[in-house]
Coordinates of C-alpha atoms in Angstrom, one line a residue:
V1 CA -27.9 -17.9 11.4
H2 CA -29.8 -17.9 8.1
V3 CA -28.5 -16.4 5.0
S4 CA -30.2 -16.3 1.6
A5 CA -30.1 -14.5 -1.6
M6 CA -32.9 -13.0 -4.1
G7 CA -33.3 -11.1 -7.2
P8 CA -35.5 -8.8 -8.8
P9 CA -39.3 -10.5 -9.2
G10 CA -39.7 -11.9 -12.9
G11 CA -38.3 -14.5 -14.8
G12 CA -40.2 -16.8 -12.6
R13 CA -39.0 -14.9 -9.4
T14 CA -41.9 -14.2 -7.3
E15 CA -42.8 -11.1 -4.7
I16 CA -41.6 -11.6 -1.3
S17 CA -44.2 -10.5 1.3
A18 CA -43.0 -8.0 3.5
R19 CA -43.9 -10.5 6.7
L20 CA -41.0 -12.6 5.1
T21 CA -38.5 -9.8 4.4
R22 CA -39.1 -8.3 8.0
H23 CA -36.8 -11.0 9.6
Y24 CA -34.0 -10.3 7.2
N25 CA -31.4 -7.5 6.7
T26 CA -31.2 -6.3 3.1
V27 CA -27.9 -5.7 1.6
V28 CA -27.4 -4.9 -2.1
A29 CA -24.3 -5.5 -4.0
A30 CA -24.0 -4.1 -7.7
D31 CA -22.2 -6.8 -10.2
L32 CA -18.7 -6.7 -10.1
S33 CA -16.1 -6.3 -13.0
R34 CA -14.3 -8.9 -14.2
D35 CA -10.9 -7.0 -13.1
S36 CA -12.6 -6.6 -9.3
L37 CA -13.6 -10.3 -9.6
R38 CA -10.0 -11.4 -10.5
Q39 CA -8.5 -9.0 -7.7
I40 CA -10.4 -10.4 -4.9
F41 CA -10.3 -14.2 -5.7
S42 CA -6.5 -14.0 -6.7
T43 CA -6.0 -12.4 -3.3
I44 CA -8.0 -15.2 -1.5
Y45 CA -6.3 -17.7 -3.6
G46 CA -3.1 -16.5 -3.4
H47 CA -2.9 -16.5 0.4
F48 CA -4.5 -20.0 0.7
F49 CA -2.1 -21.4 -1.7
R50 CA 1.2 -20.1 0.1
L51 CA -0.2 -22.3 2.8
G52 CA 1.9 -25.4 2.5
F53 CA 1.6 -25.9 -1.0
E54 CA 4.9 -26.7 -3.7
E55 CA 5.7 -23.4 -6.1
A56 CA 4.3 -25.8 -8.9
V57 CA 0.7 -25.4 -7.2
R58 CA 0.9 -21.8 -6.5
D59 CA 1.7 -21.1 -10.0
L60 CA -1.8 -22.3 -10.9
V61 CA -3.8 -19.8 -8.5
G62 CA -3.8 -17.4 -11.8
P63 CA -5.6 -20.3 -14.3
L64 CA -7.7 -21.2 -11.7
V65 CA -9.1 -17.9 -11.2
E66 CA -9.7 -17.2 -14.7
G67 CA -11.4 -20.9 -15.3
A68 CA -13.6 -19.7 -12.6
I69 CA -14.8 -16.7 -13.8
S70 CA -15.2 -18.0 -17.5
I71 CA -17.3 -20.2 -16.0
F72 CA -19.6 -18.2 -13.9
E73 CA -19.8 -15.6 -16.5
A74 CA -20.9 -18.5 -19.0
A75 CA -23.3 -20.1 -16.7
G76 CA -25.0 -16.6 -16.0
A77 CA -25.4 -16.2 -20.0
E78 CA -26.4 -19.6 -21.0
L79 CA -28.4 -20.6 -17.8
L80 CA -30.9 -18.0 -17.6
P81 CA -33.9 -18.3 -15.4
T82 CA -37.5 -19.6 -16.9
P83 CA -40.5 -20.4 -15.0
Q84 CA -39.9 -24.2 -15.6
K85 CA -36.0 -23.9 -14.6
S86 CA -36.0 -21.2 -11.7
H87 CA -33.2 -23.0 -10.0
Y88 CA -31.4 -21.4 -12.7
T89 CA -31.5 -18.5 -10.4
F90 CA -28.2 -18.0 -8.7
N91 CA -25.7 -15.4 -7.0

């Protein structure tokens, strides 16, 4: 299995040929709101931390989710891709 992600051409990203893309299925996802991200990750982390963690650790799910979302948003705002720094393109 091979999975990859890409953004639209521009800002250091180039066109991908039809010869390469014929090997892939294309899935498009819109950017999620902060509330949607909070709901998704709170559900995932909440379930995971219920499995054998103490109450004190389970209480950290909310701050953990908020911190992760804040870091993701800051990275998206601060680490913009350029031709010299195309590795900043992430999903």
